[in-house]
Coordinates of N, CA and C in Angstrom, one line a residue:
M229 N -25.0 -10.9 -5.2 CA -24.9 -9.5 -4.7 C -24.1 -8.6 -5.8
R230 N -24.4 -7.3 -5.7 CA -23.7 -6.4 -6.5 C -22.7 -5.6 -5.5
L231 N -21.4 -5.7 -5.8 CA -20.4 -5.3 -4.8 C -19.5 -4.3 -5.4
L232 N -19.1 -3.3 -4.7 CA -18.0 -2.4 -5.0 C -16.8 -2.8 -4.2
V233 N -15.6 -3.1 -4.8 CA -14.4 -3.3 -4.1 C -13.4 -2.2 -4.5
L234 N -13.0 -1.5 -3.5 CA -12.0 -0.4 -3.6 C -10.7 -1.1 -3.6
G235 N -10.0 -1.2 -4.7 CA -8.9 -2.1 -4.9 C -7.5 -1.4 -5.0
G236 N -6.6 -2.2 -5.7 CA -5.2 -1.8 -5.9 C -4.3 -2.6 -5.1
T237 N -4.8 -3.6 -4.4 CA -3.9 -4.5 -3.6 C -4.1 -5.9 -4.0
G238 N -3.2 -6.8 -3.6 CA -3.3 -8.2 -3.9 C -4.6 -8.8 -3.2
E239 N -4.9 -8.3 -2.0 CA -6.1 -8.8 -1.4 C -7.4 -8.4 -2.2
A240 N -7.4 -7.3 -2.8 CA -8.5 -6.9 -3.6 C -8.7 -7.8 -4.8
R241 N -7.5 -8.1 -5.4 CA -7.6 -9.0 -6.6 C -8.0 -10.4 -6.2
A242 N -7.5 -10.9 -5.1 CA -7.9 -12.2 -4.6 C -9.4 -12.2 -4.2
L243 N -9.9 -11.2 -3.7 CA -11.3 -11.1 -3.3 C -12.2 -11.1 -4.5
A244 N -11.8 -10.3 -5.5 CA -12.6 -10.3 -6.8 C -12.6 -11.7 -7.4
A245 N -11.5 -12.3 -7.4 CA -11.4 -13.7 -8.0 C -12.3 -14.7 -7.2
A246 N -12.4 -14.5 -5.9 CA -13.2 -15.4 -5.1 C -14.7 -15.2 -5.3
L247 N -15.0 -14.0 -5.6 CA -16.4 -13.6 -5.8 C -17.0 -13.8 -7.2
H248 N -16.0 -13.9 -8.1 CA -16.4 -14.0 -9.6 C -16.4 -15.4 -10.0
P249 N -17.4 -15.9 -10.8 CA -18.5 -15.1 -11.4 C -19.8 -15.1 -10.7
G250 N -19.8 -15.6 -9.5 CA -21.1 -15.8 -8.8 C -21.8 -14.5 -8.4
H251 N -21.0 -13.4 -8.3 CA -21.5 -12.1 -7.9 C -21.0 -11.0 -8.8
D252 N -21.8 -10.0 -8.9 CA -21.5 -8.8 -9.8 C -20.5 -7.9 -9.0
V253 N -19.2 -8.0 -9.4 CA -18.2 -7.3 -8.7 C -17.6 -6.2 -9.6
I254 N -17.6 -4.9 -9.0 CA -16.9 -3.8 -9.7 C -15.7 -3.4 -8.8
T255 N -14.6 -3.5 -9.4 CA -13.4 -3.0 -8.6 C -13.0 -1.6 -9.1
S256 N -12.8 -0.7 -8.1 CA -12.4 0.6 -8.4 C -11.0 0.8 -8.1
L257 N -10.2 1.4 -9.1 CA -8.8 1.7 -9.0 C -8.6 3.2 -9.0
A258 N -7.7 3.7 -8.2 CA -7.5 5.2 -8.2 C -6.9 5.7 -9.5
G259 N -6.1 4.9 -10.2 CA -5.5 5.3 -11.4 C -4.2 6.0 -11.2
R260 N -3.5 5.7 -10.1 CA -2.2 6.3 -9.8 C -1.1 5.6 -10.3
V261 N -1.3 4.3 -10.6 CA -0.3 3.4 -11.2 C -0.5 3.3 -12.7
R262 N 0.5 3.5 -13.5 CA 0.3 3.6 -15.0 C -0.1 2.2 -15.6
D263 N 0.4 1.1 -15.1 CA 0.1 -0.2 -15.6 C -0.3 -1.1 -14.5
P264 N -1.5 -0.9 -13.9 CA -1.9 -1.7 -12.7 C -2.2 -3.1 -13.1
R265 N -2.1 -4.0 -12.1 CA -2.5 -5.4 -12.2 C -4.0 -5.4 -12.1
L266 N -4.7 -5.8 -13.1 CA -6.1 -5.8 -13.1 C -6.8 -7.0 -12.5
P267 N -7.9 -6.9 -11.8 CA -8.6 -8.0 -11.2 C -9.6 -8.6 -12.3
V268 N -10.2 -9.7 -11.9 CA -11.2 -10.2 -12.8 C -12.5 -9.4 -12.5
G269 N -13.4 -9.5 -13.4 CA -14.7 -8.7 -13.3 C -14.5 -7.3 -13.8
Q270 N -15.5 -6.5 -13.5 CA -15.6 -5.1 -14.0 C -14.5 -4.3 -13.3
V271 N -13.9 -3.3 -14.0 CA -12.9 -2.4 -13.4 C -13.3 -1.0 -13.7
R272 N -13.3 -0.1 -12.7 CA -13.5 1.3 -12.9 C -12.2 2.0 -12.4
I273 N -11.7 2.9 -13.3 CA -10.5 3.6 -13.0 C -10.7 5.1 -12.8
G274 N -10.3 5.7 -11.7 CA -10.4 7.1 -11.4 C -11.3 7.3 -10.2
G275 N -11.2 8.5 -9.7 CA -11.9 8.9 -8.5 C -13.4 9.1 -8.7
F276 N -14.1 9.2 -7.6 CA -15.6 9.4 -7.7 C -16.0 10.9 -7.5
G277 N -15.1 11.7 -7.0 CA -15.4 13.1 -6.8 C -15.8 13.5 -5.4
G278 N -15.4 12.7 -4.4 CA -15.7 13.0 -3.1 C -16.8 12.1 -2.5
P279 N -17.0 12.2 -1.2 CA -18.0 11.3 -0.5 C -19.4 11.4 -1.0
A280 N -19.9 12.7 -1.3 CA -21.3 12.8 -1.7 C -21.5 12.2 -3.1
A281 N -20.5 12.4 -4.0 CA -20.6 11.8 -5.3 C -20.5 10.3 -5.3
L282 N -19.7 9.8 -4.4 CA -19.6 8.3 -4.3 C -20.9 7.8 -3.7
A283 N -21.5 8.4 -2.7 CA -22.8 8.0 -2.1 C -23.8 8.0 -3.2
E284 N -23.9 9.0 -4.0 CA -24.9 9.0 -5.1 C -24.6 7.8 -6.1
W285 N -23.3 7.6 -6.4 CA -23.0 6.5 -7.3 C -23.4 5.1 -6.7
L286 N -23.2 4.9 -5.4 CA -23.6 3.7 -4.7 C -25.1 3.5 -4.9
R287 N -25.9 4.6 -4.7 CA -27.3 4.4 -4.8 C -27.8 4.2 -6.2
R288 N -27.2 4.9 -7.1 CA -27.5 4.8 -8.6 C -27.2 3.4 -9.1
E289 N -26.1 2.8 -8.7 CA -25.6 1.5 -9.1 C -26.2 0.4 -8.3
S290 N -27.1 0.6 -7.3 CA -27.7 -0.4 -6.5 C -26.7 -1.3 -5.9
I291 N -25.6 -0.7 -5.3 CA -24.6 -1.5 -4.7 C -25.1 -2.1 -3.3
D292 N -24.9 -3.4 -3.1 CA -25.3 -4.0 -1.9 C -24.3 -3.9 -0.8
A293 N -23.0 -3.8 -1.1 CA -22.0 -3.7 0.0 C -20.7 -3.2 -0.7
V294 N -19.9 -2.6 0.2 CA -18.6 -2.1 -0.3 C -17.5 -2.7 0.6
V295 N -16.4 -3.2 -0.1 CA -15.2 -3.7 0.6 C -14.1 -2.7 0.2
D296 N -13.6 -2.1 1.3 CA -12.4 -1.2 1.1 C -11.2 -2.0 1.2
A297 N -10.6 -2.4 0.1 CA -9.4 -3.2 0.1 C -8.2 -2.4 -0.4
T298 N -8.2 -1.1 -0.2 CA -7.1 -0.2 -0.6 C -5.9 -0.4 0.2
H299 N -4.8 0.2 -0.2 CA -3.5 0.2 0.5 C -3.7 0.7 1.9
P300 N -3.0 0.2 2.9 CA -3.2 0.6 4.3 C -2.9 2.1 4.5
F301 N -2.2 2.8 3.5 CA -1.9 4.2 3.6 C -2.8 5.0 2.7
A302 N -3.8 4.5 2.2 CA -4.8 5.2 1.3 C -5.8 5.9 2.3
E303 N -5.3 6.8 3.1 CA -6.1 7.3 4.2 C -7.3 8.1 3.7
R304 N -7.1 8.9 2.7 CA -8.2 9.8 2.1 C -9.3 9.0 1.5
I305 N -8.9 8.0 0.7 CA -9.9 7.1 0.0 C -10.7 6.4 1.1
S306 N -10.1 5.8 2.1 CA -10.8 5.1 3.1 C -11.8 6.0 3.9
A307 N -11.4 7.2 4.2 CA -12.3 8.1 4.9 C -13.4 8.5 4.1
S308 N -13.2 8.7 2.8 CA -14.3 9.1 1.9 C -15.2 8.0 1.7
A309 N -14.7 6.7 1.6 CA -15.6 5.6 1.4 C -16.5 5.4 2.6
A310 N -15.9 5.5 3.8 CA -16.7 5.3 5.1 C -17.8 6.3 5.1
T311 N -17.5 7.6 4.8 CA -18.6 8.6 4.8 C -19.6 8.4 3.8
A312 N -19.2 8.0 2.6 CA -20.2 7.8 1.5 C -21.1 6.6 1.8
A313 N -20.5 5.5 2.3 CA -21.3 4.3 2.6 C -22.3 4.6 3.7
A314 N -22.0 5.4 4.7 CA -22.9 5.8 5.7 C -24.0 6.6 5.1
Q315 N -23.7 7.6 4.3 CA -24.7 8.4 3.7 C -25.7 7.6 2.8
A316 N -25.1 6.6 2.1 CA -26.0 5.8 1.1 C -26.7 4.7 1.8
G317 N -26.3 4.4 3.1 CA -26.9 3.3 3.8 C -26.4 2.0 3.3
V318 N -25.2 1.9 2.8 CA -24.6 0.7 2.2 C -23.6 0.1 3.2
P319 N -23.7 -1.2 3.6 CA -22.7 -1.8 4.5 C -21.3 -1.7 3.9
L320 N -20.3 -1.4 4.7 CA -18.9 -1.4 4.3 C -18.0 -2.1 5.3
V321 N -17.0 -2.8 4.8 CA -16.0 -3.5 5.6 C -14.7 -3.1 5.1
L322 N -13.7 -2.9 6.0 CA -12.3 -2.5 5.6 C -11.5 -3.8 5.7
L323 N -11.0 -4.2 4.5 CA -10.1 -5.4 4.4 C -8.7 -4.8 4.5
R324 N -8.0 -5.0 5.6 CA -6.7 -4.5 5.8 C -5.7 -5.6 6.3
R325 N -4.7 -5.9 5.6 CA -3.8 -6.9 6.0 C -3.1 -6.5 7.3
P326 N -2.7 -7.4 8.1 CA -2.0 -7.0 9.4 C -0.7 -6.4 9.0
G327 N -0.3 -5.5 9.9 CA 1.0 -4.8 9.8 C 2.2 -5.7 10.1
W328 N 3.4 -5.3 9.9 CA 4.6 -6.0 10.2 C 4.9 -5.9 11.7
A329 N 5.6 -6.8 12.2 CA 6.0 -6.8 13.6 C 7.5 -7.1 13.7
A330 N 8.3 -6.4 14.4 CA 9.7 -6.6 14.6 C 9.9 -7.9 15.3
G331 N 11.0 -8.6 14.9 CA 11.4 -9.9 15.5 C 12.8 -9.9 16.0
P332 N 13.3 -11.0 16.5 CA 14.6 -11.0 17.0 C 15.7 -10.6 16.0
G333 N 16.5 -9.7 16.3 CA 17.6 -9.3 15.4 C 17.2 -8.0 14.6
D334 N 15.9 -7.7 14.6 CA 15.5 -6.4 13.9 C 15.9 -5.2 14.7
V335 N 16.3 -4.2 14.0 CA 16.5 -2.9 14.6 C 15.6 -1.9 14.0
W336 N 14.5 -1.7 14.6 CA 13.4 -0.8 14.0 C 13.3 0.5 14.7
H337 N 13.0 1.5 14.0 CA 12.7 2.8 14.6 C 11.3 3.2 14.0
R338 N 10.3 3.1 14.8 CA 8.9 3.5 14.4 C 8.7 5.0 14.5
V339 N 8.1 5.5 13.4 CA 7.8 7.0 13.4 C 6.4 7.2 12.9
G340 N 5.8 8.3 13.1 CA 4.4 8.6 12.8 C 4.2 9.2 11.4
S341 N 5.2 9.6 10.7 CA 5.0 10.3 9.4 C 6.3 10.2 8.6
L342 N 6.1 10.6 7.3 CA 7.3 10.7 6.4 C 8.2 11.8 6.9
D343 N 7.7 12.9 7.3 CA 8.5 14.0 7.8 C 9.4 13.5 9.0
A344 N 8.8 12.7 9.9 CA 9.5 12.1 11.0 C 10.6 11.2 10.6
A345 N 10.3 10.4 9.5 CA 11.2 9.5 9.0 C 12.5 10.2 8.4
A346 N 12.2 11.3 7.7 CA 13.3 12.1 7.2 C 14.2 12.6 8.3
L347 N 13.6 13.0 9.4 CA 14.4 13.4 10.6 C 15.2 12.3 11.2
A348 N 14.6 11.1 11.2 CA 15.2 9.9 11.8 C 16.5 9.4 11.1
V349 N 16.4 9.5 9.8 CA 17.6 9.0 9.0 C 18.9 9.8 9.3
A350 N 18.7 11.0 9.7 CA 19.9 11.8 9.9 C 20.9 11.2 10.9
S351 N 20.4 10.5 11.9 CA 21.3 9.9 12.9 C 21.5 8.4 12.6
L352 N 21.1 7.9 11.6 CA 21.1 6.4 11.4 C 22.0 6.0 10.2
G353 N 22.2 6.8 9.3 CA 23.1 6.4 8.1 C 23.2 7.5 7.1
E354 N 24.1 7.2 6.1 CA 24.4 8.1 5.0 C 23.9 7.6 3.7
R355 N 23.6 6.3 3.6 CA 23.1 5.8 2.3 C 21.8 5.1 2.6
V356 N 20.7 5.7 2.1 CA 19.3 5.3 2.5 C 18.6 4.6 1.3
F357 N 18.0 3.5 1.7 CA 17.1 2.7 0.7 C 15.7 3.2 1.1
L358 N 15.1 4.0 0.2 CA 13.8 4.6 0.4 C 12.7 3.8 -0.4
T359 N 11.8 3.2 0.3 CA 10.8 2.3 -0.3 C 9.4 2.7 0.1
T360 N 9.2 4.0 0.2 CA 7.9 4.4 0.6 C 6.9 4.8 -0.5
G361 N 7.3 4.5 -1.8 CA 6.5 4.8 -2.9 C 6.9 6.2 -3.5
R362 N 6.2 6.6 -4.6 CA 6.6 7.8 -5.3 C 5.9 9.0 -4.7
Q363 N 4.9 8.8 -3.9 CA 4.2 10.0 -3.3 C 4.8 10.3 -1.9
G364 N 5.0 11.6 -1.7 CA 5.5 12.0 -0.4 C 7.0 12.1 -0.3
L365 N 7.7 11.9 -1.5 CA 9.2 12.0 -1.5 C 9.7 13.4 -1.2
A366 N 8.8 14.4 -1.3 CA 9.2 15.8 -1.0 C 9.7 15.9 0.5
A367 N 9.2 15.0 1.3 CA 9.7 15.0 2.7 C 11.2 14.8 2.9
F368 N 11.8 14.2 1.9 CA 13.2 13.9 2.0 C 14.0 14.8 1.0
A369 N 13.4 15.7 0.4 CA 14.1 16.5 -0.6 C 15.3 17.3 -0.1
D370 N 15.2 17.7 1.2 CA 16.3 18.6 1.7 C 17.3 17.7 2.5
C371 N 17.2 16.4 2.5 CA 18.1 15.6 3.3 C 19.4 15.5 2.6
P372 N 20.5 15.6 3.3 CA 21.9 15.5 2.7 C 22.3 14.1 2.3
Q373 N 21.7 13.1 2.8 CA 22.1 11.7 2.6 C 21.9 11.3 1.1
W374 N 22.5 10.2 0.7 CA 22.3 9.6 -0.6 C 21.2 8.6 -0.5
F375 N 20.3 8.7 -1.5 CA 19.1 7.8 -1.5 C 19.0 6.9 -2.7
L376 N 18.7 5.7 -2.5 CA 18.2 4.8 -3.5 C 16.7 4.7 -3.4
I377 N 16.0 5.2 -4.4 CA 14.6 5.4 -4.3 C 13.9 4.3 -5.2
R378 N 13.1 3.4 -4.6 CA 12.5 2.4 -5.5 C 11.0 2.7 -5.5
C379 N 10.4 2.7 -6.7 CA 9.0 2.8 -6.8 C 8.6 2.1 -8.2
V380 N 7.3 2.0 -8.3 CA 6.7 1.3 -9.5 C 6.8 2.3 -10.8
D381 N 6.4 3.5 -10.6 CA 6.4 4.5 -11.7 C 7.4 5.6 -11.4
P382 N 7.9 6.3 -12.4 CA 8.8 7.4 -12.2 C 8.2 8.4 -11.2
P383 N 9.0 8.9 -10.2 CA 8.5 9.9 -9.3 C 8.6 11.3 -9.8
D384 N 7.7 12.1 -9.3 CA 7.8 13.6 -9.6 C 8.7 14.3 -8.6
P385 N 9.3 15.4 -9.1 CA 10.1 16.2 -8.2 C 9.2 16.9 -7.2
P386 N 9.8 17.4 -6.1 CA 11.2 17.4 -5.7 C 11.7 16.1 -5.1
L387 N 12.9 15.7 -5.4 CA 13.6 14.5 -4.9 C 14.9 15.0 -4.2
P388 N 15.4 14.1 -3.3 CA 16.7 14.4 -2.7 C 17.7 14.7 -3.8
A389 N 18.6 15.7 -3.5 CA 19.6 16.1 -4.5 C 20.6 14.9 -4.9
R390 N 20.9 14.1 -3.9 CA 21.8 13.0 -4.2 C 20.9 11.7 -4.1
S391 N 20.5 11.2 -5.3 CA 19.6 10.1 -5.3 C 19.7 9.3 -6.6
E392 N 19.3 8.1 -6.6 CA 19.2 7.2 -7.8 C 17.8 6.5 -7.7
V393 N 17.1 6.5 -8.8 CA 15.8 5.9 -8.8 C 15.8 4.6 -9.5
V394 N 15.2 3.5 -8.9 CA 15.1 2.2 -9.6 C 13.6 1.9 -9.6
L395 N 13.1 1.5 -10.8 CA 11.7 1.2 -11.0 C 11.6 -0.3 -11.0
A396 N 10.7 -0.8 -10.1 CA 10.5 -2.2 -9.9 C 9.2 -2.4 -9.2
R397 N 8.7 -3.6 -9.4 CA 7.4 -4.0 -8.7 C 7.6 -5.4 -8.1
G398 N 7.1 -5.5 -6.8 CA 7.2 -6.8 -6.1 C 6.4 -7.9 -6.8
P399 N 6.5 -9.1 -6.3 CA 7.2 -9.5 -5.1 C 8.7 -9.5 -5.3
Y400 N 9.4 -9.4 -4.1 CA 10.9 -9.4 -4.1 C 11.4 -10.6 -3.3
T401 N 12.6 -11.0 -3.5 CA 13.2 -12.1 -2.8 C 14.2 -11.6 -1.8
V402 N 14.5 -12.3 -0.8 CA 15.5 -11.9 0.2 C 16.9 -11.8 -0.4
D403 N 17.2 -12.8 -1.3 CA 18.5 -12.8 -2.0 C 18.6 -11.5 -2.8
G404 N 17.5 -11.2 -3.6 CA 17.6 -10.0 -4.4 C 17.7 -8.7 -3.6
E405 N 17.0 -8.7 -2.5 CA 17.1 -7.4 -1.7 C 18.4 -7.3 -1.0
T406 N 19.0 -8.4 -0.6 CA 20.3 -8.4 0.0 C 21.3 -8.0 -1.0
G407 N 21.3 -8.5 -2.2 CA 22.2 -8.1 -3.2 C 22.1 -6.6 -3.6
L408 N 20.9 -6.1 -3.7 CA 20.7 -4.7 -4.0 C 21.2 -3.8 -2.9
M409 N 21.0 -4.2 -1.6 CA 21.5 -3.4 -0.5 C 23.0 -3.4 -0.4
R410 N 23.6 -4.6 -0.7 CA 25.0 -4.7 -0.7 C 25.7 -3.9 -1.8
E411 N 25.1 -4.0 -3.0 CA 25.6 -3.3 -4.2 C 25.7 -1.8 -3.9
H412 N 24.6 -1.2 -3.3 CA 24.5 0.2 -3.1 C 25.0 0.6 -1.7
R413 N 25.6 -0.3 -0.9 CA 26.2 0.0 0.4 C 25.1 0.7 1.3
I414 N 23.9 0.2 1.3 CA 22.9 0.7 2.1 C 23.1 0.6 3.6
D415 N 23.0 1.6 4.4 CA 23.1 1.5 5.8 C 21.9 1.9 6.6
V416 N 20.8 2.2 5.9 CA 19.5 2.4 6.6 C 18.4 2.2 5.6
L417 N 17.3 1.6 6.0 CA 16.1 1.3 5.2 C 15.0 2.1 5.7
V418 N 14.2 2.7 4.8 CA 13.0 3.4 5.2 C 11.8 2.8 4.5
T419 N 10.8 2.4 5.2 CA 9.6 1.8 4.6 C 8.3 2.2 5.3
K420 N 7.2 2.1 4.7 CA 5.9 2.2 5.3 C 5.5 0.8 5.8
D421 N 4.7 0.8 6.9 CA 4.2 -0.5 7.4 C 3.1 -1.0 6.6
S422 N 3.4 -1.4 5.4 CA 2.4 -1.9 4.5 C 1.9 -3.3 4.9
G423 N 2.7 -4.1 5.5 CA 2.3 -5.4 5.8 C 2.3 -6.4 4.6
G424 N 2.1 -7.7 4.9 CA 2.0 -8.6 3.8 C 3.3 -9.1 3.3
P425 N 3.3 -10.2 2.6 CA 4.6 -10.8 2.1 C 5.2 -10.2 0.8
L426 N 4.4 -9.4 0.1 CA 4.8 -9.0 -1.2 C 6.1 -8.2 -1.2
T427 N 6.3 -7.4 -0.2 CA 7.5 -6.5 -0.1 C 8.3 -6.7 1.2
A428 N 8.0 -7.8 1.9 CA 8.6 -8.1 3.2 C 10.0 -8.5 3.2
A429 N 10.5 -9.0 2.0 CA 11.9 -9.5 1.9 C 12.9 -8.5 2.3
K430 N 12.6 -7.2 2.0 CA 13.6 -6.2 2.4 C 13.9 -6.1 3.9
L431 N 12.9 -6.5 4.7 CA 13.0 -6.5 6.1 C 13.9 -7.6 6.6
A432 N 13.8 -8.8 6.0 CA 14.7 -9.9 6.3 C 16.1 -9.6 5.8
A433 N 16.2 -9.0 4.7 CA 17.6 -8.6 4.2 C 18.2 -7.6 5.1
A434 N 17.5 -6.6 5.6 CA 18.0 -5.6 6.5 C 18.4 -6.3 7.9
R435 N 17.6 -7.2 8.3 CA 18.0 -8.0 9.5 C 19.3 -8.7 9.4
D436 N 19.4 -9.4 8.2 CA 20.6 -10.2 8.0 C 21.9 -9.3 7.9
L437 N 21.7 -8.1 7.3 CA 22.8 -7.2 7.1 C 23.1 -6.3 8.3
G438 N 22.2 -6.4 9.3 CA 22.4 -5.5 10.4 C 22.1 -4.0 10.1
V439 N 21.2 -3.8 9.2 CA 20.8 -2.5 8.7 C 19.6 -2.0 9.5
P440 N 19.6 -0.9 10.2 CA 18.4 -0.3 10.9 C 17.3 0.0 9.9
V441 N 16.1 -0.1 10.4 CA 14.9 0.2 9.5 C 14.0 1.3 10.2
V442 N 13.7 2.3 9.4 CA 12.8 3.3 9.9 C 11.4 2.9 9.3
V443 N 10.4 2.6 10.2 CA 9.1 2.1 9.8 C 8.1 3.2 10.1
V444 N 7.4 3.7 9.0 CA 6.4 4.7 9.1 C 5.1 4.0 9.5
D445 N 4.5 4.3 10.7 CA 3.3 3.7 11.1 C 2.1 4.1 10.2
R446 N 1.1 3.2 10.2 CA -0.1 3.4 9.4 C -1.0 4.5 10.0
P447 N -1.7 5.2 9.2 CA -2.7 6.1 9.7 C -3.8 5.4 10.3
A448 N -4.6 6.0 11.2 CA -5.7 5.4 11.9 C -6.8 5.0 10.9
A449 N -7.4 3.9 11.0 CA -8.5 3.4 10.2 C -9.8 4.1 10.5
P450 N -10.7 4.3 9.6 CA -12.0 4.8 9.9 C -12.8 3.9 10.8
D451 N -13.8 4.4 11.5 CA -14.6 3.6 12.4 C -15.6 2.8 11.7
V452 N -15.1 1.7 11.1 CA -15.9 0.7 10.4 C -15.5 -0.7 10.7
P453 N -16.3 -1.7 10.4 CA -15.8 -3.1 10.6 C -14.5 -3.3 9.9
V454 N -13.6 -4.0 10.5 CA -12.2 -4.3 9.9 C -12.0 -5.8 9.9
V455 N -11.5 -6.4 8.8 CA -11.1 -7.8 8.7 C -9.7 -7.8 8.2
G456 N -9.0 -8.9 8.4 CA -7.6 -9.0 8.1 C -7.2 -9.9 6.9
T457 N -8.2 -10.7 6.4 CA -8.0 -11.6 5.4 C -9.1 -11.6 4.4
V458 N -8.8 -12.2 3.2 CA -9.9 -12.3 2.2 C -11.0 -13.3 2.7
A459 N -10.6 -14.4 3.4 CA -11.5 -15.3 3.9 C -12.5 -14.6 4.9
A460 N -11.9 -13.7 5.7 CA -12.8 -13.0 6.7 C -13.7 -12.0 6.0
A461 N -13.2 -11.4 4.9 CA -14.1 -10.5 4.2 C -15.3 -11.3 3.5
L462 N -15.0 -12.5 3.0 CA -16.0 -13.3 2.4 C -17.0 -13.7 3.5
A463 N -16.5 -14.1 4.7 CA -17.4 -14.4 5.8 C -18.3 -13.2 6.2
W464 N -17.7 -12.0 6.2 CA -18.5 -10.8 6.5 C -19.6 -10.6 5.5
L465 N -19.3 -10.9 4.2 CA -20.3 -10.8 3.1 C -21.3 -12.0 3.1
G466 N -21.0 -13.0 3.9 CA -21.9 -14.2 3.9 C -21.6 -15.1 2.8
V467 N -20.4 -15.1 2.2 CA -20.0 -15.9 1.1 C -19.1 -17.0 1.6
S468 N -19.3 -18.2 1.2 CA -18.4 -19.3 1.6 C -17.4 -19.6 0.5
N469 N -16.1 -19.5 0.8 CA -15.0 -19.8 -0.2 C -13.8 -20.3 0.6
L470 N -13.7 -21.6 0.8 CA -12.6 -22.2 1.6 C -11.2 -22.0 1.0
S471 N -11.1 -21.7 -0.2 CA -9.8 -21.5 -0.8 C -9.2 -20.2 -0.6
A472 N -10.0 -19.2 -0.1 CA -9.5 -17.8 0.0 C -8.6 -17.7 1.3
G473 N -7.5 -17.0 1.1 CA -6.6 -16.9 2.3 C -6.7 -15.5 3.0

């Protein structure tokens, strides 16, 4: 098969590895991270120019199927891919890892947007660990709290007036997250519901420290088939790979 994988996640890299070299896999990356982790196989970096242009690309490249394995918050890309695949008559499946669920001892406050998260922290703490990525930080620009902002690449302004930026990439450990939160006297954590183990250690650290967590819910997925694991995506494609998780 000739496949397009919309990537940028660990699941996308694992899927490309499971399909390579038996299938012709092209992984598309948005190009928003300066030094991305690259999958095996062909890699295309940059946007397609909208749904119509992507549909034409799918037809021109004779793509047999599309796997949308982008980040759960890549709402625009997923919507564009769903529209383009329908226009081109190409099957598409959304590979989306399950979200996080609160457990015993967790103090979570679920909100529907970054703007709502900025409002929520006002009553929860004065020193905020902000782990929502470098996009959308403008929602917190007018907040009076002090923020520890962690992201992979340097963020663009506007940022909160009282803030410190730390550049890091997961996976993280519970000990490391606990130490970081203690060092900076964090009393509230803000995160998107990304799911998966790569960045989940901060949730365990917050639980152990008794720190409340503001969790931004995921946007709604497009109306397409959805699977939660690489193995399920391979099964949808009709490919057998018992080692895929």
